[in-house]
Structures are given as structure tokens and as C-alpha cells.
Short mmCIF file of C-alpha atoms and ligand atoms in Angstrom, two decimals:
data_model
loop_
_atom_site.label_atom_id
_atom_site.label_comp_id
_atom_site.label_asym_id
_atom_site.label_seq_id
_atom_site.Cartn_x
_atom_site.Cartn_y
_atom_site.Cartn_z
CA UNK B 1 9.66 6.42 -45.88
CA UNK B 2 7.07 4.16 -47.45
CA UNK B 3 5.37 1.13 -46.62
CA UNK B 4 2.84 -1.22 -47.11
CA UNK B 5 0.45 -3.40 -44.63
CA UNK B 6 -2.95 -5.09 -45.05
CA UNK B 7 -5.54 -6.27 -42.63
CA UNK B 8 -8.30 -7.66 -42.60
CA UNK B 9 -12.13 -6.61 -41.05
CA UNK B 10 -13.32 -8.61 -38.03
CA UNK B 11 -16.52 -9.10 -36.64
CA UNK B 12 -17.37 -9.35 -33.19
CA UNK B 13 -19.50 -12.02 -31.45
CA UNK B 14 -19.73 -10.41 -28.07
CA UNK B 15 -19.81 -6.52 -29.45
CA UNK B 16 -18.22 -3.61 -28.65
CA UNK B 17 -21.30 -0.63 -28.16
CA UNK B 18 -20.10 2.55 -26.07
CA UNK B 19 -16.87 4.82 -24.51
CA UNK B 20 -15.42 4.77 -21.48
CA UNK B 21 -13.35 7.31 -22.65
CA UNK B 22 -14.13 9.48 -25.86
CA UNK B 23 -10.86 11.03 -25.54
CA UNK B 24 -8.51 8.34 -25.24
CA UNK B 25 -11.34 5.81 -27.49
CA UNK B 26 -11.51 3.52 -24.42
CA UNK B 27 -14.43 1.27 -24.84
CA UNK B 28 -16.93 1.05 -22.44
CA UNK B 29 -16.66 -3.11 -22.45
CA UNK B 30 -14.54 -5.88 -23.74
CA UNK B 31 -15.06 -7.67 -27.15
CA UNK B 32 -14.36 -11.09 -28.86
CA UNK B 33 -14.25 -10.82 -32.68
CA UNK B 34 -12.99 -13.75 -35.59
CA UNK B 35 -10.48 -12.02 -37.84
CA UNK B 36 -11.77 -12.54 -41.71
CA UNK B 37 -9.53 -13.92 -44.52
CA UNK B 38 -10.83 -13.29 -47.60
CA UNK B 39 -11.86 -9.44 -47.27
CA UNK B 40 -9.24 -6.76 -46.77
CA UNK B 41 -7.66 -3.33 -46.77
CA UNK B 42 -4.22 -2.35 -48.19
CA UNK B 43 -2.47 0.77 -47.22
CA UNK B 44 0.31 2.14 -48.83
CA UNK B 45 1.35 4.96 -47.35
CA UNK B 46 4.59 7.43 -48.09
CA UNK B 47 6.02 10.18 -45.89
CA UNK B 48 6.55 13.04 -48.27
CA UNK B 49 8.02 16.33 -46.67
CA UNK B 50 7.13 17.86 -49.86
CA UNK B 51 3.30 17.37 -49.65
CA UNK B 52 1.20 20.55 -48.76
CA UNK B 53 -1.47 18.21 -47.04
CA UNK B 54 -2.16 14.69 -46.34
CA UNK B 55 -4.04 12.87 -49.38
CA UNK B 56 -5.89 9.82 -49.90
CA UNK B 57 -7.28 7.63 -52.77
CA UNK B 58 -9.36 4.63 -51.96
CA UNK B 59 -9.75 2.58 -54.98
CA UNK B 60 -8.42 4.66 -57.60
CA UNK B 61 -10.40 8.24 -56.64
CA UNK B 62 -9.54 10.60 -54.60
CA UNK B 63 -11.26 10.18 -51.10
CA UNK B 64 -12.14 13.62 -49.22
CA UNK B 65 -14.21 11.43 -46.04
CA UNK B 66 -11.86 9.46 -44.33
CA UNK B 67 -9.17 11.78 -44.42
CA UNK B 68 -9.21 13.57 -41.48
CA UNK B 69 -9.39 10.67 -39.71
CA UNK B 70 -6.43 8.95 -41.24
CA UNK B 71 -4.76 12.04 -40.46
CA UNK B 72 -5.16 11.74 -36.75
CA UNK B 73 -4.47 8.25 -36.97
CA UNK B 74 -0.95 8.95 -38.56
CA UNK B 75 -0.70 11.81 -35.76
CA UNK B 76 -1.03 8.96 -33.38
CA UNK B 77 1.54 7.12 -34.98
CA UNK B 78 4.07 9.09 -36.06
CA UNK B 79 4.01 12.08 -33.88
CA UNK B 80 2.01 15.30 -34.34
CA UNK B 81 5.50 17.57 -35.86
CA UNK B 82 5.29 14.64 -38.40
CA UNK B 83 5.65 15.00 -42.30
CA UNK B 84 2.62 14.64 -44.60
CA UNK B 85 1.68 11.44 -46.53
CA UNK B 86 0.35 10.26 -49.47
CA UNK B 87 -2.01 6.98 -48.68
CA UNK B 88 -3.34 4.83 -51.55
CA UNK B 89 -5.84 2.60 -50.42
CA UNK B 90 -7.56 -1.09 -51.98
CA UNK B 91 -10.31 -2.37 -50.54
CA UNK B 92 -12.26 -5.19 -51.77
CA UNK B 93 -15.49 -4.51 -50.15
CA UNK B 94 -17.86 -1.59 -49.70
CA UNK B 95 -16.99 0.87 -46.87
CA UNK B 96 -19.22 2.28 -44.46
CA UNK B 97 -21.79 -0.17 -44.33
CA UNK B 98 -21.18 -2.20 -41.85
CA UNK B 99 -18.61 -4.34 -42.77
CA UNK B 100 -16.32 -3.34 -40.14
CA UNK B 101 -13.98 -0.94 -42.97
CA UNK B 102 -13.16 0.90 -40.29
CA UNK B 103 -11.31 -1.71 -38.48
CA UNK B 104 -9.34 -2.78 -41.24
CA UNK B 105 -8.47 0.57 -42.82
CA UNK B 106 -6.84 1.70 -39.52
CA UNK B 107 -5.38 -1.28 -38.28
CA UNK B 108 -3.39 -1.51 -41.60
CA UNK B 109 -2.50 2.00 -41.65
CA UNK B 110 -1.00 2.21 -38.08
CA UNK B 111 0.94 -1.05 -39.42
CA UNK B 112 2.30 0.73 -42.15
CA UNK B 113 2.63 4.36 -40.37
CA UNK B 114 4.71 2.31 -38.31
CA UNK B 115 6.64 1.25 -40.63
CA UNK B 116 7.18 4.20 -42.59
CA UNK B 117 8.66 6.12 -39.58
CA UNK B 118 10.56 4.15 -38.77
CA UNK B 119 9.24 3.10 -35.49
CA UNK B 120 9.54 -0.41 -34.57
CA UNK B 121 6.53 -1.40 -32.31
CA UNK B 122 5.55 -4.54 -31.31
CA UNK B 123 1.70 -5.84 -31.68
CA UNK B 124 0.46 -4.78 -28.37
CA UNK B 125 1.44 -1.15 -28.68
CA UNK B 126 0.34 -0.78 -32.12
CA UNK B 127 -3.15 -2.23 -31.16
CA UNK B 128 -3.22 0.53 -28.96
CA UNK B 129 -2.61 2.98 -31.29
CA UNK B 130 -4.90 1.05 -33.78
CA UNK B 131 -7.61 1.66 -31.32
CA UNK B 132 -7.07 5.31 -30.51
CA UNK B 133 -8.85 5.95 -33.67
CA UNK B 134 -11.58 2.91 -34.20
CA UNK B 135 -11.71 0.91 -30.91
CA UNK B 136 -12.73 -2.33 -33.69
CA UNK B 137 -9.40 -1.96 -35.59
CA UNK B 138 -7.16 -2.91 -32.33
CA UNK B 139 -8.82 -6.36 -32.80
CA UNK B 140 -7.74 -6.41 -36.62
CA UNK B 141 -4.16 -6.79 -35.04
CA UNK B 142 -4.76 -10.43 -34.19
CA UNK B 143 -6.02 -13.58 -36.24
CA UNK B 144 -8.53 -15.38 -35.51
CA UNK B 145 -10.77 -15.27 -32.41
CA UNK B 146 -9.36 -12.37 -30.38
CA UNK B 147 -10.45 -10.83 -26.91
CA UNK B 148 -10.22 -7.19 -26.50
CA UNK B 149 -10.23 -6.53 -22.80
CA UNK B 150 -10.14 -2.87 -21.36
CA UNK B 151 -7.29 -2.57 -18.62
CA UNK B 152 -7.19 1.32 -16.40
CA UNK B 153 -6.17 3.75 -19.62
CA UNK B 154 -5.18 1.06 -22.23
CA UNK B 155 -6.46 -1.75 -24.05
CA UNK B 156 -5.52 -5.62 -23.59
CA UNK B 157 -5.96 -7.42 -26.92
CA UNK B 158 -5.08 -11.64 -26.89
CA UNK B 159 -5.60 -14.09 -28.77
CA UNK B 160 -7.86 -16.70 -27.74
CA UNK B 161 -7.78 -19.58 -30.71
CA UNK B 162 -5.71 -19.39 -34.18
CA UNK B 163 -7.52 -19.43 -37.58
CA UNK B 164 -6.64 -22.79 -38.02
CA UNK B 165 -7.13 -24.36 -34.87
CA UNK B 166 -11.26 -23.62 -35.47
CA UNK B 167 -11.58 -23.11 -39.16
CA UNK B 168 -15.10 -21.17 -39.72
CA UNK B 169 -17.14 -19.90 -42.12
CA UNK B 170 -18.49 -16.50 -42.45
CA UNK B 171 -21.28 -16.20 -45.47
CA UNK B 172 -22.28 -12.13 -45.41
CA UNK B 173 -25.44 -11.37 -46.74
CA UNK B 174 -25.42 -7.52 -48.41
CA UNK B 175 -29.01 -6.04 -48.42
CA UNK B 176 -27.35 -2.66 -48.65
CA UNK B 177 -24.68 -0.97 -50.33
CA UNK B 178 -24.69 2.89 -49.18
CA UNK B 179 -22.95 4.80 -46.74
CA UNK B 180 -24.47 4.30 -43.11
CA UNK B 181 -26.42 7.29 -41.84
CA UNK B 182 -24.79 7.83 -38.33
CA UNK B 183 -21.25 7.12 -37.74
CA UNK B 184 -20.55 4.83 -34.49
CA UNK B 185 -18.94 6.78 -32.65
CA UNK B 186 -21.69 9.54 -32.50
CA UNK B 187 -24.29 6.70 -32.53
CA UNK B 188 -22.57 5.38 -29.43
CA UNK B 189 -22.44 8.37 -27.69
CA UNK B 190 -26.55 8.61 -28.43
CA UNK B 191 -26.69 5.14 -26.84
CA UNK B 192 -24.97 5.72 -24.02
CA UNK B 193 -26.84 9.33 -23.27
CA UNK B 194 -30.10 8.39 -24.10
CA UNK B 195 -30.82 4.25 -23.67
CA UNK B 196 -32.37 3.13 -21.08
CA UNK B 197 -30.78 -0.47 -21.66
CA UNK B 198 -27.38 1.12 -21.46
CA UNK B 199 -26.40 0.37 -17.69
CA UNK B 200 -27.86 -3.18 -18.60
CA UNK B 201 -25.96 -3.82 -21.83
CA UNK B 202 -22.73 -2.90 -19.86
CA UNK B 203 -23.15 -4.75 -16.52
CA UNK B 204 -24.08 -8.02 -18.88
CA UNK B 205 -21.00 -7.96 -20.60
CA UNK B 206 -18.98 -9.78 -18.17
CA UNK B 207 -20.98 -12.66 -18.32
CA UNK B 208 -21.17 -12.92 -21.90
CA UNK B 209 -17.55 -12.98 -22.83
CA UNK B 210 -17.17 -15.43 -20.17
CA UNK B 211 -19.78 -17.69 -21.71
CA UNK B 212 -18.26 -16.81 -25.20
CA UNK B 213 -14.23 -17.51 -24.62
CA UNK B 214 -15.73 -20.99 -22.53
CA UNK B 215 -17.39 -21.55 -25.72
CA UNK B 216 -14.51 -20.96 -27.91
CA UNK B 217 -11.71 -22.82 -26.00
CA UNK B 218 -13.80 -26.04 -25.87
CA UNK B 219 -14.96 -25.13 -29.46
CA UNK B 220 -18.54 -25.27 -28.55
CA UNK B 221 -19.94 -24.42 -31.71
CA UNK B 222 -24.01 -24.56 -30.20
CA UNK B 223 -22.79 -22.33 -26.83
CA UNK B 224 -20.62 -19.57 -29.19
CA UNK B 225 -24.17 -19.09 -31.44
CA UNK B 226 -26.51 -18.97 -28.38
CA UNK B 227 -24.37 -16.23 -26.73
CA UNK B 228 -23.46 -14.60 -29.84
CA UNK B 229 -26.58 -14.32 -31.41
CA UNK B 230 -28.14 -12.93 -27.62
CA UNK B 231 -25.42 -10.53 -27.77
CA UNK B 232 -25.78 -8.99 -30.79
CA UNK B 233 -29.39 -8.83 -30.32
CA UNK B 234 -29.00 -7.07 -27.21
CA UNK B 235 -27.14 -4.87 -28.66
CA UNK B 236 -29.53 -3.85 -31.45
CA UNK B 237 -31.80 -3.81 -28.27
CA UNK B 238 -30.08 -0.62 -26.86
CA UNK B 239 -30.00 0.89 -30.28
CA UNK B 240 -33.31 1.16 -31.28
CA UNK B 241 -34.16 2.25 -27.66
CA UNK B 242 -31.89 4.96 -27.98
CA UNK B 243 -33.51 8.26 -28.95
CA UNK B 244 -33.26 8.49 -31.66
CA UNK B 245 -33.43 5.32 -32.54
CA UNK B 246 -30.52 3.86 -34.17
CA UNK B 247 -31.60 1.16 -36.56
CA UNK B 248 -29.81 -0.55 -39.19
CA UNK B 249 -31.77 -3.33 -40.11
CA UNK B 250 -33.91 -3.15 -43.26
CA UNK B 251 -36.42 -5.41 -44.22
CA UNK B 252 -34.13 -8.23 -45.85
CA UNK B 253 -32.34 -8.00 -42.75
CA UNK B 254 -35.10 -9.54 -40.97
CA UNK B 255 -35.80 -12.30 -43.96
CA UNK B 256 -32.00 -13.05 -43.47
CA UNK B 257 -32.64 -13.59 -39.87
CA UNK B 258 -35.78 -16.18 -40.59
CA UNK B 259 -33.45 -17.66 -42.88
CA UNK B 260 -30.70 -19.01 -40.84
CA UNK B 261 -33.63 -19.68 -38.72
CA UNK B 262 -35.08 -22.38 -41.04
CA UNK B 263 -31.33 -23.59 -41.79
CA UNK B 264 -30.82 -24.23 -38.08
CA UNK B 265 -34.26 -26.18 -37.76
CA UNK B 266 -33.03 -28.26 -40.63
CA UNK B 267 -29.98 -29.00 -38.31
CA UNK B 268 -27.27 -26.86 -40.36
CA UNK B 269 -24.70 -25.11 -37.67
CA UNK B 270 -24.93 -21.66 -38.70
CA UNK B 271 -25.57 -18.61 -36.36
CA UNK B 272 -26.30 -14.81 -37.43
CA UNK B 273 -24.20 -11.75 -36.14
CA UNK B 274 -25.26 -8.05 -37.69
CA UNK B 275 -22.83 -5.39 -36.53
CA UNK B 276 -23.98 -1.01 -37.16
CA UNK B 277 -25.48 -1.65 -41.06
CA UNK B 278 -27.79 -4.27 -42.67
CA UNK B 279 -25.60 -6.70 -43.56
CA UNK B 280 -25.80 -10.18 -42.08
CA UNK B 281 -23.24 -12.10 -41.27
CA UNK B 282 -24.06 -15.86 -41.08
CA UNK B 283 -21.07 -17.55 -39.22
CA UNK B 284 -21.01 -21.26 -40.26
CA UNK B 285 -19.16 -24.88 -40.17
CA UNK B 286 -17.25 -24.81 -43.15
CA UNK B 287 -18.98 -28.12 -44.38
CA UNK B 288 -22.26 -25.93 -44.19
CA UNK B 289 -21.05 -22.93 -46.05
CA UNK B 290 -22.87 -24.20 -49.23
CA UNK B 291 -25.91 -24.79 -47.95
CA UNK B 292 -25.96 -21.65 -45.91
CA UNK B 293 -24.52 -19.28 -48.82
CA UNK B 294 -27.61 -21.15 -51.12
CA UNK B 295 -30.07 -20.00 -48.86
CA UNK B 296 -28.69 -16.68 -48.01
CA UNK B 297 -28.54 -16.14 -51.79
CA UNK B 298 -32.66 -16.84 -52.26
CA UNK B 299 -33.32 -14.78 -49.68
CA UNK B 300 -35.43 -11.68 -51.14
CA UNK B 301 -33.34 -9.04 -50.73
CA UNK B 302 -30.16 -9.93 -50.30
CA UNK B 303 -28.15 -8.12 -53.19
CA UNK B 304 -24.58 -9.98 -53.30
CA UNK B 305 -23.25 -12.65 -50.66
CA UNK B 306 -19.45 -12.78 -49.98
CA UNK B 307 -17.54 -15.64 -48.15
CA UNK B 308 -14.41 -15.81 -45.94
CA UNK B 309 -12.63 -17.78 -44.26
CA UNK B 310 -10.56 -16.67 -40.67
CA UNK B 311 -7.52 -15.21 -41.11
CA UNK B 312 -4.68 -13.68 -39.65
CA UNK B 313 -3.56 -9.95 -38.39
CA UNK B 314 -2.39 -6.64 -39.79
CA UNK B 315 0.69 -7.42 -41.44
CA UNK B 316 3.52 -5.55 -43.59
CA UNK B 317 3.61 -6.31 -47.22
CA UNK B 318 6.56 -3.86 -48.11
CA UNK B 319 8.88 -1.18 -47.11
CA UNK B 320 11.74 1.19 -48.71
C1 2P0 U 1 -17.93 -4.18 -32.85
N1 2P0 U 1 -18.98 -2.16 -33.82
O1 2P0 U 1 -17.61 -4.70 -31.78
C2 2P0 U 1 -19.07 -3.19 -32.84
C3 2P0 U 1 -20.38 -3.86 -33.10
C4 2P0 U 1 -20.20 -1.99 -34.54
C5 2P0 U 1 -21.17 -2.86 -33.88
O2 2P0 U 1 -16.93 -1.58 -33.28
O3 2P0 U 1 -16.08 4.76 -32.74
O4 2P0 U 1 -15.85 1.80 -36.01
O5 2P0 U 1 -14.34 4.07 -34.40
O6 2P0 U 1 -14.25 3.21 -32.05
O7 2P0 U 1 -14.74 0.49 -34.16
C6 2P0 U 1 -17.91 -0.26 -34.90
O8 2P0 U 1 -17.30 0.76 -34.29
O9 2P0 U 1 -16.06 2.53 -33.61
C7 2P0 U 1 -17.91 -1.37 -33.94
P1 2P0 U 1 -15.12 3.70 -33.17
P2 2P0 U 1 -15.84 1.35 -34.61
O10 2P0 U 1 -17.38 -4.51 -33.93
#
């Protein structure tokens, strides 16, 4: 009745923005992400028919915020009847700024909710799950550059290239530690009501991914940051035109941006991604992660730089 799994974030390169499907958390287009290695989320969690209520510490408090969305995650999982559980929770980065907590949080608790009940599910139906209740967390099933592809009322995640077989670097400028303001599921939603680059962003999509999985097969390093980078700025595009606007970025954001700017003009293969918060992620060749972290680092700003490597999916640690 208890178990253990970790996972790691992901970021996405082509990005996720909008719902088909708020009910079932159907997203309104496909996604390729990289899997990190060096960030992550552990979830111990313990069935307990004793337990009045479901509880949750993150990091050694007790954690009020995520709970009732763990909850309906574990409803998910283990059925609604279900007993209640005590989760503890490690992360080693902040949460809710953009660093894609979210996807690892849930992806390791439907592991270990799994687990726990004694359910045994294979990868593809516990993505599914995974993304019932954060559509970025399916892809933190998989290791290293994944495809999440939408498919009639479920969700197709693959794997397009191991860890290994393209070793990257991601270099993540913080300019930010706080909460987020508006949630992305409710920022979505104000997207998809209210931008009029909406219909745009979504009919695009197709052609991206294409470009992007092309890209990562032949590992194209120069194709993957030209579509990547467009994408995410596209994104960001139909944020801030939504009303209201929905904008992350502050102004060290923007410095990070002119940043890996310079570093490509010196010739160093880098490319930025920023996902719903601040933070920029600077994906790089691993013989430029130095360089890149050096200059990230100077940047005015930028508050603390982490590194990581690609990695591999939600996993179990333990279970008795
Ligand atoms: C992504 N993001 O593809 C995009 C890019 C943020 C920007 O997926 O509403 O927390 O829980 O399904 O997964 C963040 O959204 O959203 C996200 P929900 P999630 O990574």
C-alpha cells in the first residue's frame, strides 16, 4: 500500500498551449518535449484507510495548494471509492514558476498511485492517466525527446530519440522565484476564448512538429533551434494577445534572450525555449554548456542558473 516513483520535468520545443477537451484534459495540439535529468520530483505516497483526508507535504511542510489536485489525480488512478493517502513530496526545484513542476509531480504520482493499488499498468495507459490531470506530465512518462500526439479521446505519447542517442544540454536561467499569477489551465482557456492568433497557433502546429521530429531524427541541431525557438515565440505571441494579456516574461527575460543571441553570433549552438514563467531555458551542445551557463550567469538579472542533462521517464523507486 505504499510506493515510491520519481520523474523528472520536461520542456517542450514545439509547445503544448490550449484544450480540446477541458473535461477529459485533451490538448488542443501535439507536443515534442526533452525529458530533464538532473531536476526531479519524488512521490511517496501510502494508502491509509485510516486517514480522515488526503495530505501532502512538499519539502518538509505541509502543502494546502496542490492538494486537491493530487487528489483527483489519485481518483484517476485508483478509483473514486478509493482509500485516502498520505503523499510526501521532494522536489529539488521551485514549483510554480515555470519549470514544468507540474509535469513531474503528477507523472510520478500516477507512477506510484499505480503502484500502491496495486494496479499494474503499462506506460501508455499511465501516460494517459498522467495527462488527465496536467496534459505536460504524460510526456514526463518517456526519456528523452518524446512526441505527444492527440488521437480521437486519448493521447499517443512515443518516443522519438533516447537520452543518450542525442546527449543535450539544458542551462535554465531563473529571473524569478514566486508562484506564477495564472495557472495554465485557466490561462489557456483565456487564450483560446479571447486570442485572435488562436486558430493560427493551432492550424501551424502540424507543420512545426513535422519540421521538429525531421530535425530530431537527423539530429539537426541548427533546424530543432530555428523551429523551436519560432514556436515558442509564437506561442508567447498568442499569450500576450490574449485579453488579458498573459505575460510571463520580465525584464531579464528579455536580456536572457539577447544573450543567447550574442552566444549564437559568436558561433556557440545554443537555442532559447521559455515555457508559462520567466525562466529561460537555454538548450545547448554539451561541449557549449560552459560557455553558455558563463554567460547566462552575467546576465543582469538572472538570480541562480541550474543545469541538466536528458534523462529518462517516471520510474518506481520502491514499494511494500
Ligand atoms: C508545454 N506548458 O508544452 C506548455 C508550454 C506551458 C507552456 O504544458 O492545464 O501544467 O495542467 O494540462 O501541463 C504547462 O501546462 O497544463 C504546459 P495543464 P500544464 O510544456
Amino acid at each position: 500500500m505504499r510506493a515510491t516513483a520519481i520523474a523528472q520535468p520536461n520542456i517542450a520545443l514545439i509547445k503544448y498551449w490550449g484544450k480540446r477537451d477541458l473535461e477529459l484534459n485533451l490538448p488542443a495540439v501535439g507536443s515534442i518535449s526533452i525529458t530533464l535529468r538532473d531536476l526531479f520530483t519524488e512521490m511517496q505516497l501510502e494508502l491509509d484507510e485510516h486517514l480522515p483526508a488526503d495530505k501532502l507535504t512538499v519539502n518538509g511542510s505541509v502543502d494546502e495548494t496542490m492538494l486537491p489536485r493530487l487528489s483527483t489525480c489519485l481518483d484517476h488512478v485508483v478509483g473514486g471509492g478509493r482509500v485516502r493517502a498520505s503523499i510526501v513530496s521532494r522536489c529539488n526545484f521551485p514549483v510554480a514558476a515555470g519549470l514544468a513542476s507540474s509535469a513531474s509531480a503528477f507523472a510520478a504520482t500516477t507512477v506510484a498511485a499505480a503502484h500502491a493499488a496495486g494496479k499494474p499498468l503499462g506506460v501508455k495507459a499511465l501516460a494517459n492517466l498522467a495527462g488527465r490531470s496536467s496534459g505536460s506530465a504524460a510526456r514526463s512518462l518517456y526519456g528523452g525527446f518524446a512526441e505527444l500526439e492527440n488521437s480521437d479521446k486519448k493521447i499517443i505519447v512515443s518516443t522519438l530519440c533516447e537520452s543518450e542517442q542525442w546527449p543535450l544540454t539544458v542551462v535554465i536561467a531563473i529571473t524569478e522565484t514566486g508562484p506564477k499569477a495564472v495557472g495554465s489551465t485557466e490561462a489557456m482557456e483565456i487564450s483560446r476564448s479571447t486570442s485572435p492568433f488562436y486558430a493560427n497557433w493551432i492550424d501551424r502546429q502540424d507543420n512545426d512538429l513535422k519540421t521538429a521530429r525531421n530535425a530530431i531524427l537527423k539530429r539537426d541541431f541548427e533546424q530543432l533551434a530555428a523551429i523551436a525557438e519560432h514556436n515558442c515565440l509564437k506561442m508567447h505571441s498568442v499569450m500576450w494577445a490574449s485579453r488579458p494579456p498573459i505575460v510571463n516574461w520580465n525584464s531579464a527575460t528579455m536580456r536572457c534572450l539577447q544573450t543567447v543571441r550574442k552566444l549564437q553570433g559568436n558561433g556557440v549552438g545554443v537555442f532559447f525555449t521559455i515555457d508559462a514563467g520567466p525562466q529561460v531555458k537555454a538548450i545547448c551542445l554539451p561541449e557549449h554548456a560552459h560557455e553558455v551557463r558563463a554567460a547566462l550567469a552575467a546576465t543582469e538579472g538572472v538570480i541562480d542558473i541550474m543545469e541538466s542533462g536528458l534523462g529518462d521517464g517516471a520510474r518506481l523507486v520502491e514499494v511494500s
